[in-house]
XYZ file of C-alpha atoms in Angstrom:
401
model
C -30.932 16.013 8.897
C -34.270 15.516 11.099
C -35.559 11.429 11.285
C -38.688 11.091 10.093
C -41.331 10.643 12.044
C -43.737 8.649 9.980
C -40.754 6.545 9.614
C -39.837 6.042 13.612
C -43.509 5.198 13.886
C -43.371 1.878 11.194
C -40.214 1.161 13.133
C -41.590 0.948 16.267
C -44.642 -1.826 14.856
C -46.965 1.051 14.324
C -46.593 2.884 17.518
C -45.635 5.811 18.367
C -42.339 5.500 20.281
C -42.176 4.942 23.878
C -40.083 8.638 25.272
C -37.203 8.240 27.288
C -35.701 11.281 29.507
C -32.942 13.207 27.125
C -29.515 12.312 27.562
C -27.099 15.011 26.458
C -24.977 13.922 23.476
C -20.981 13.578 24.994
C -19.237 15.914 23.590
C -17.448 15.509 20.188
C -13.156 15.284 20.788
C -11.808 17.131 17.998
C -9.761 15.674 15.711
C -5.755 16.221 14.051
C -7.056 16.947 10.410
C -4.311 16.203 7.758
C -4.464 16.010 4.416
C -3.474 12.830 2.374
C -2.747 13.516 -1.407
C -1.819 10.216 -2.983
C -2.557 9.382 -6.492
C -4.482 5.875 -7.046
C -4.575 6.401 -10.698
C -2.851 7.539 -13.665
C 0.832 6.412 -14.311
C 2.220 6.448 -10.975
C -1.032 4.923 -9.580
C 0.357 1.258 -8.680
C 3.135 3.477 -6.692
C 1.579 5.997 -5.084
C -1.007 3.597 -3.666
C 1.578 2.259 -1.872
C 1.898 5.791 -0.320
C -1.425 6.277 0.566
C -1.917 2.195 2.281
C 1.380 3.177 4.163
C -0.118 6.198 5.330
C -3.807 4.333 6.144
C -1.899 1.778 7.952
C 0.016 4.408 10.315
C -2.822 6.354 10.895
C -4.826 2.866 12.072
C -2.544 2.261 13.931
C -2.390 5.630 15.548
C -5.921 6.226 16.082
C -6.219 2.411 17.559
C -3.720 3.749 20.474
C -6.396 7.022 21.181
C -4.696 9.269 18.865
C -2.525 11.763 20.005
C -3.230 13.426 23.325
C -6.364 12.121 22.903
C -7.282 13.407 19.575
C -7.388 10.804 16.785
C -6.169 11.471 13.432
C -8.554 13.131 10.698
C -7.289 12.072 6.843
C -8.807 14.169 4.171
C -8.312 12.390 1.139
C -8.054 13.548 -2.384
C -6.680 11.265 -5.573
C -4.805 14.049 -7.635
C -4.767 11.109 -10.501
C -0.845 11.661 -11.045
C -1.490 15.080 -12.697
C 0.971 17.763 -11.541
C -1.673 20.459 -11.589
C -4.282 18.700 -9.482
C -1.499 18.195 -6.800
C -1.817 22.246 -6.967
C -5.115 22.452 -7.129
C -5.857 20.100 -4.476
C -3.117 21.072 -1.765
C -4.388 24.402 -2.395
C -8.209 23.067 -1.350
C -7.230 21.564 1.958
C -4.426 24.218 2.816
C -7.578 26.916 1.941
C -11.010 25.155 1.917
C -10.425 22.086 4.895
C -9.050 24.004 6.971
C -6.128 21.323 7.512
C -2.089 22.673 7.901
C -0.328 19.681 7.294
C -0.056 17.338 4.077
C 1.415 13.761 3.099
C 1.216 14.011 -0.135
C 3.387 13.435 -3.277
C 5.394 11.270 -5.239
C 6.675 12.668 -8.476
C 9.372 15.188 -8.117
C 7.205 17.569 -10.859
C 4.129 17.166 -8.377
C 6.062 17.897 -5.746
C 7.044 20.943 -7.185
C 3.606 22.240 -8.075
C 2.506 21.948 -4.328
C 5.815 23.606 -2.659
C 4.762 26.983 -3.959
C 1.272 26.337 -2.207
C 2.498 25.014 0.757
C 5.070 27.776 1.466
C 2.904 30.355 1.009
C 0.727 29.451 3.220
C 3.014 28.507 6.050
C 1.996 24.932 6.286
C 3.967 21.763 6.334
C 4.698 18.542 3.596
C 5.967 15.359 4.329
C 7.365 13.958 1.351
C 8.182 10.054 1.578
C 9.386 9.504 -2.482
C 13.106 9.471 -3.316
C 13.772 12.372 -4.970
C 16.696 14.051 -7.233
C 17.954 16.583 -4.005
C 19.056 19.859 -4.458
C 16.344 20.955 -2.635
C 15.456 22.524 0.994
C 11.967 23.833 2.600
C 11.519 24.871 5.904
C 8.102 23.643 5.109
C 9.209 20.303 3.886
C 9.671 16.756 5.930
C 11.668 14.831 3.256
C 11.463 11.004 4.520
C 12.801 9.314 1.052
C 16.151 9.193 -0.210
C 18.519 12.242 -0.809
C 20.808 10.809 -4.532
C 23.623 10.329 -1.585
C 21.490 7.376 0.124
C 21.039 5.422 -3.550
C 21.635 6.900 -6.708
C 25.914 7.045 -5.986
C 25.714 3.715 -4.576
C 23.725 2.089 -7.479
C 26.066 3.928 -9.713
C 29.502 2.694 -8.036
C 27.392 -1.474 -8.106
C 26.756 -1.224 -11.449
C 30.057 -0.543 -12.287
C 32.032 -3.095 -10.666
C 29.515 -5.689 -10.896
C 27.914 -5.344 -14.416
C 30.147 -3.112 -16.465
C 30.853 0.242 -17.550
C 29.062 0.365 -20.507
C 25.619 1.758 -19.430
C 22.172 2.817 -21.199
C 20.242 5.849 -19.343
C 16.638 5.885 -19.988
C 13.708 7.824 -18.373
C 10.782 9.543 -17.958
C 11.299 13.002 -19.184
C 10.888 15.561 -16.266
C 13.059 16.716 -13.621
C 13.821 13.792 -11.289
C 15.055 11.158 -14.043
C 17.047 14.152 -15.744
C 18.826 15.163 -12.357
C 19.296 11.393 -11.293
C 20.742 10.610 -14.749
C 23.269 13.669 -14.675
C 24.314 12.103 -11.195
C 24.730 8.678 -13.076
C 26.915 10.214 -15.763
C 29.187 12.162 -14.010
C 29.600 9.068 -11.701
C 29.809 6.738 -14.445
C 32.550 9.014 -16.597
C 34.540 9.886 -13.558
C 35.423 5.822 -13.472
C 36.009 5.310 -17.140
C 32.984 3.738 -17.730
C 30.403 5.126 -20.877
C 27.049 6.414 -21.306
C 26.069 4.613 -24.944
C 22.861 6.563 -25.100
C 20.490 8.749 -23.024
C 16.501 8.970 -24.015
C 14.154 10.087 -22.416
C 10.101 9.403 -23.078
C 7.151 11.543 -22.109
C 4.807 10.239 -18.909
C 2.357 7.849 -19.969
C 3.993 7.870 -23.588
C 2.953 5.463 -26.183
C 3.354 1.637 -26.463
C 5.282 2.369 -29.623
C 8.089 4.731 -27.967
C 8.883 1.785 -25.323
C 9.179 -0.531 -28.338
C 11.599 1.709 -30.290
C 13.789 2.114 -27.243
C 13.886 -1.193 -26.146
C 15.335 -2.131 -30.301
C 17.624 0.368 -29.514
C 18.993 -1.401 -26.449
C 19.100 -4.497 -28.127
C 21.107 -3.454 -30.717
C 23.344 -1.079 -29.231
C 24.111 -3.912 -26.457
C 24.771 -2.146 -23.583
C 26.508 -4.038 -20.112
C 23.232 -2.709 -18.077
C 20.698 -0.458 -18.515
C 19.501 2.409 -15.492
C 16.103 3.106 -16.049
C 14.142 6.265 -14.196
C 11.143 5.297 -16.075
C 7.859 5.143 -13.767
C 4.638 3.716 -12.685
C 2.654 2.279 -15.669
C 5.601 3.254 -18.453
C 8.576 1.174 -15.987
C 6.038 -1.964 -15.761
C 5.520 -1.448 -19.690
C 8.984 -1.528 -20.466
C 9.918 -4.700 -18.293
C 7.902 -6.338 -20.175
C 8.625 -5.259 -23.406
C 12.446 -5.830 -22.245
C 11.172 -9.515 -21.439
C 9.094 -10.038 -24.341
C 11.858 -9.079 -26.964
C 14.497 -12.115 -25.158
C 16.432 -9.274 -23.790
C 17.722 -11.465 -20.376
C 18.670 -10.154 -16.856
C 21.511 -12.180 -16.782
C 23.512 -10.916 -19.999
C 22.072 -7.276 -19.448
C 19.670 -6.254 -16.397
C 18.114 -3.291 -15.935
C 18.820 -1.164 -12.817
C 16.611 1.001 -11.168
C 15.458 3.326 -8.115
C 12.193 2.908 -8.136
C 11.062 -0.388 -9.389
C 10.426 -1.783 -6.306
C 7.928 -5.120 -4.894
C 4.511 -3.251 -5.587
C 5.896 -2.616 -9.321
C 7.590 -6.063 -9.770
C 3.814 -8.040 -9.006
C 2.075 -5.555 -11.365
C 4.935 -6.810 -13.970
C 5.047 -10.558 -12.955
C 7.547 -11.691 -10.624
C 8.707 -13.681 -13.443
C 9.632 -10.985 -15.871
C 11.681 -9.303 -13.129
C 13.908 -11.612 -11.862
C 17.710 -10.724 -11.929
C 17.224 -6.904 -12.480
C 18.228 -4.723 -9.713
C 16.766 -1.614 -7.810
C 18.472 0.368 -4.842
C 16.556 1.556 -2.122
C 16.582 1.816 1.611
C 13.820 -0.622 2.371
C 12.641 -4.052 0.759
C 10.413 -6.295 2.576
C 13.170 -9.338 3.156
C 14.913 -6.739 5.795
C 15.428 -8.824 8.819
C 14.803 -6.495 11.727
C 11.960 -6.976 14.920
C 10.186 -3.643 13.160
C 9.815 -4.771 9.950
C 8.675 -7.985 11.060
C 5.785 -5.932 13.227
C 5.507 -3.461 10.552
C 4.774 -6.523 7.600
C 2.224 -8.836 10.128
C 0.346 -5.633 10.833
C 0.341 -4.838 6.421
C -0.623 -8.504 5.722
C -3.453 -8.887 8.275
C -4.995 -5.290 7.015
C -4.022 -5.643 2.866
C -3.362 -8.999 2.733
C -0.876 -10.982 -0.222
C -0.441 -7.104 -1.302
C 3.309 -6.560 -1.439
C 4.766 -3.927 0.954
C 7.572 -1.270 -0.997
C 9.839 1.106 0.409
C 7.299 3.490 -0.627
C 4.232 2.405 1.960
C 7.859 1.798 4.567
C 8.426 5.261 4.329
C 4.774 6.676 4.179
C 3.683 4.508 7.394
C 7.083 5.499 9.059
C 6.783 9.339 8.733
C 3.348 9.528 9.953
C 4.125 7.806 13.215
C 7.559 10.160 12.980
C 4.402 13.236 12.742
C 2.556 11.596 15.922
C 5.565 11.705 17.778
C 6.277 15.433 17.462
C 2.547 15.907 17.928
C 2.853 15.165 20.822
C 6.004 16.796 21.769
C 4.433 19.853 20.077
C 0.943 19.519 21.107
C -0.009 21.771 18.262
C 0.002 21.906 14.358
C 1.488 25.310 14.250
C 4.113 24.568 11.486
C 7.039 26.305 13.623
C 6.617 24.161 16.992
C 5.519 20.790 14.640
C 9.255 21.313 12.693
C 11.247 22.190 16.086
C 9.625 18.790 17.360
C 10.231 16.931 14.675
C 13.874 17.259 15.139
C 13.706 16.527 18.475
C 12.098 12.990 17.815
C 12.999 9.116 16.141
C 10.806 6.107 15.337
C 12.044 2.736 15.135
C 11.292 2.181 11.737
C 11.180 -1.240 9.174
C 13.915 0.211 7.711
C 15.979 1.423 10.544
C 15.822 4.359 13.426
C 14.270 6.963 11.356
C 15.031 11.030 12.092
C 14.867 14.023 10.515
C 18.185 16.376 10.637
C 17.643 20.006 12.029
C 20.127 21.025 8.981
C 17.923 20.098 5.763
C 14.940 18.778 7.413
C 16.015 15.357 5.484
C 16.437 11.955 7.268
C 19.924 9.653 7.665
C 18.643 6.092 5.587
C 20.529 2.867 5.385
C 21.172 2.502 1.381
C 20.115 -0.644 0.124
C 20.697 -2.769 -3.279
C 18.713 -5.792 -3.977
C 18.207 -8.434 -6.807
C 14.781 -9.513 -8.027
C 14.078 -13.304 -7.345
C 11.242 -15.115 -9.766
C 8.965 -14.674 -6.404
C 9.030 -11.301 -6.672
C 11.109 -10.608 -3.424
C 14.337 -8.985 -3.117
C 18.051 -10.960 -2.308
C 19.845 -7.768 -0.674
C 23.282 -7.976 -1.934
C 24.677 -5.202 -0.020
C 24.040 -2.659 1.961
C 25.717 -0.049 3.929
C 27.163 -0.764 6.948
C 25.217 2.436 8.514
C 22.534 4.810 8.151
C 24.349 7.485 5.628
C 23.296 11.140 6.692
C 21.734 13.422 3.967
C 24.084 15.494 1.463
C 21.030 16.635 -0.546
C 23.118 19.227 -2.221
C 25.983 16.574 -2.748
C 28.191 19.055 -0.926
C 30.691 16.779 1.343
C 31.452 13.335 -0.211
C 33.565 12.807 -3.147
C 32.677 10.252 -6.029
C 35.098 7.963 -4.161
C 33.319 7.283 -1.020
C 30.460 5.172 -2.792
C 32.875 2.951 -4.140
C 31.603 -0.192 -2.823
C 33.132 -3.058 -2.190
């Protein structure tokens, strides 16, 4: 767009602008352009803008340092609004349209499912920071979040010797609550415990269907409940839980995913005594989290940090560090340097296995306190290597202790 001159001329008190000899503009360094597809609305909203402030954080950070080899970072942003087929649409704009090779993207198992198609075809590369159901493997895939060996067993093999064997499964009816739920029952059966019921209700599903399972829990009386609801329906349903006198104490509900971000859109209050497994909560005492949680309070402020902006700010600076290994995006050379690469991570060293392109996490289970922090009540005494196809370890070795 050309200034306008009438307008340089009332700048300049009336005058005509004094000329000065031409300087030649330095040239522009070009940038790493990635694409960032994060919902910050719809049901998993409160969640996946955890993603996406992880992800702004790393990138910050990055581009504070001069970028990699001297390029800084480029995000192209898009909110897909928690729809499965705007994840499509959109990855297929910035794979197509922006030019860009490499997404962050995701947080739903069904939306990641509706870009892998995308992204494979096109050679390009996802990094996926949600846990997830497994039974999965891209080449063109970075999976960051938990494999159902880093959480789901563990949670399953707690719950049992800590709350009882008499267990309620209810969740959000697609493909990740199903799968994690058949991993609960066969784990739950195969140590005499029960499953007294199994519903499942559709995303974003009305007030009325959260009511009529939460009577059902309090009638049927179950010893805990495992909920894979999410987003907007999970903070519903704690509340409804609350609301009806159901109490933590007598009956809590477990989870994966209800984690910090979830618990103050809920009310610390409302939350305390249930229980959610993960491999990050903000009361980790290690010299990287503490780094990683001055650097999210000074830029977000009281806003609670998850395992979900952990993992999100953790694989991008994984991505910067085989950058610059690789020195290019080509998908082939990006991959063979991410295995050859770790980051010290708030959660522990994080790196990504040459096998299944999944990382080795330190499994985590923590109890909500009425401040909305987590008491971490165990955890494993090691980072537990990836078994996304649940192919080496027998129910046995998550008994916990």
């Amino acid at each position: 767009m050309n200034p306008n001159p009438d307008a340089m001329t009332q700048a300049n008190g009336g005058h005509a602008p004094t000329p000065h000899p031409a300087t030649p503009p330095a040239p522009a360094v070009p940038g790493w352009r990635i694409g960032v597809l994060y919902s910050r609305s719809g049901v998993s909203g409160t969640t996946e803008s955890q993603h996406f402030f992880g992800t702004v954080l790393a990138v910050e950070e990055i581009n504070a340092l001069g970028g990699v080899l001297g390029r800084p970072l480029e995000p192209v942003v898009y909110d897909p609004r928690s729809e499965s087929e705007e994840y499509r649409r959109l990855a297929g704009r910035l794979l197509l349209d922006d030019e860009v090779n490499v997404i962050f993207g995701g947080c739903t198992s069904h939306c990641r499912k509706a870009m892998l198609p995308v992204v494979e075809r096109s050679n390009s590369l996802l990094w996926y920071a949600s846990v997830y159901e497994g039974f999965e493997y891209s080449p063109n895939v970075i999976y960051t979040g938990a494999a159902p060996n880093q959480g789901s067993m563990q949670l399953a093999a707690y719950l049992i010797r800590h709350c009882g064997s008499r267990i309620f499964l209810v969740g959000a009816d697609y493909i990740y609550p199903r799968e994690t739920n058949r991993i609960m029952r066969d784990t739950v059966e195969q140590h005499g415990g029960e499953i007294l019921d199994e519903t499942y209700l559709r995303l974003g599903c009305d007030q009325a269907d959260i009511n009529e399972v939460v009577e059902d829990i309090r009638r049927i009386q179950p010893d805990v409940v495992f909920s894979t609801l999410i987003g907007s329906d999970a903070e519903r349903f704690y509340r409804r839980y609350h609301e009806m006198g159901l109490s933590a104490a007598r009956m809590p509900i477990a989870s994966l995913t209800m984690t910090e971000a979830e618990v103050a859109q809920v009310g610390p209050a409302l939350c305390a005594g249930h229980i959610t497994a993960a491999t990050y909560f903000n009361s980790v005492d290690t010299p990287a989290n503490a780094h990683f949680l001055a650097r999210w309070r000074q830029r977000f402020g009281e806003r609670p940090a998850s395992v979900y902006a952990e993992a999100s700010y953790s694989q991008v600076h994984l991505y910067a560090r085989a950058l610059q290994l690789a020195g290019s995006q080509d998908t082939r050379k990006l991959v063979q340097a991410v295995h050859q690469v770790a980051f010290d991570a708030p959660g522990g060293p994080l790196a990504v296995l040459p096998e299944n392109n999944h990382c080795a996490l330190t499994p985590r289970i923590g109890v909500c306190r009425p401040d909305g922090g987590f008491d971490v009540v165990w955890q494993s005494d090691a980072a537990v290597r990836p078994d996304p196809y649940m192919t080496s370890l027998g129910l046995d070795a998550f008994w916990l202790e």
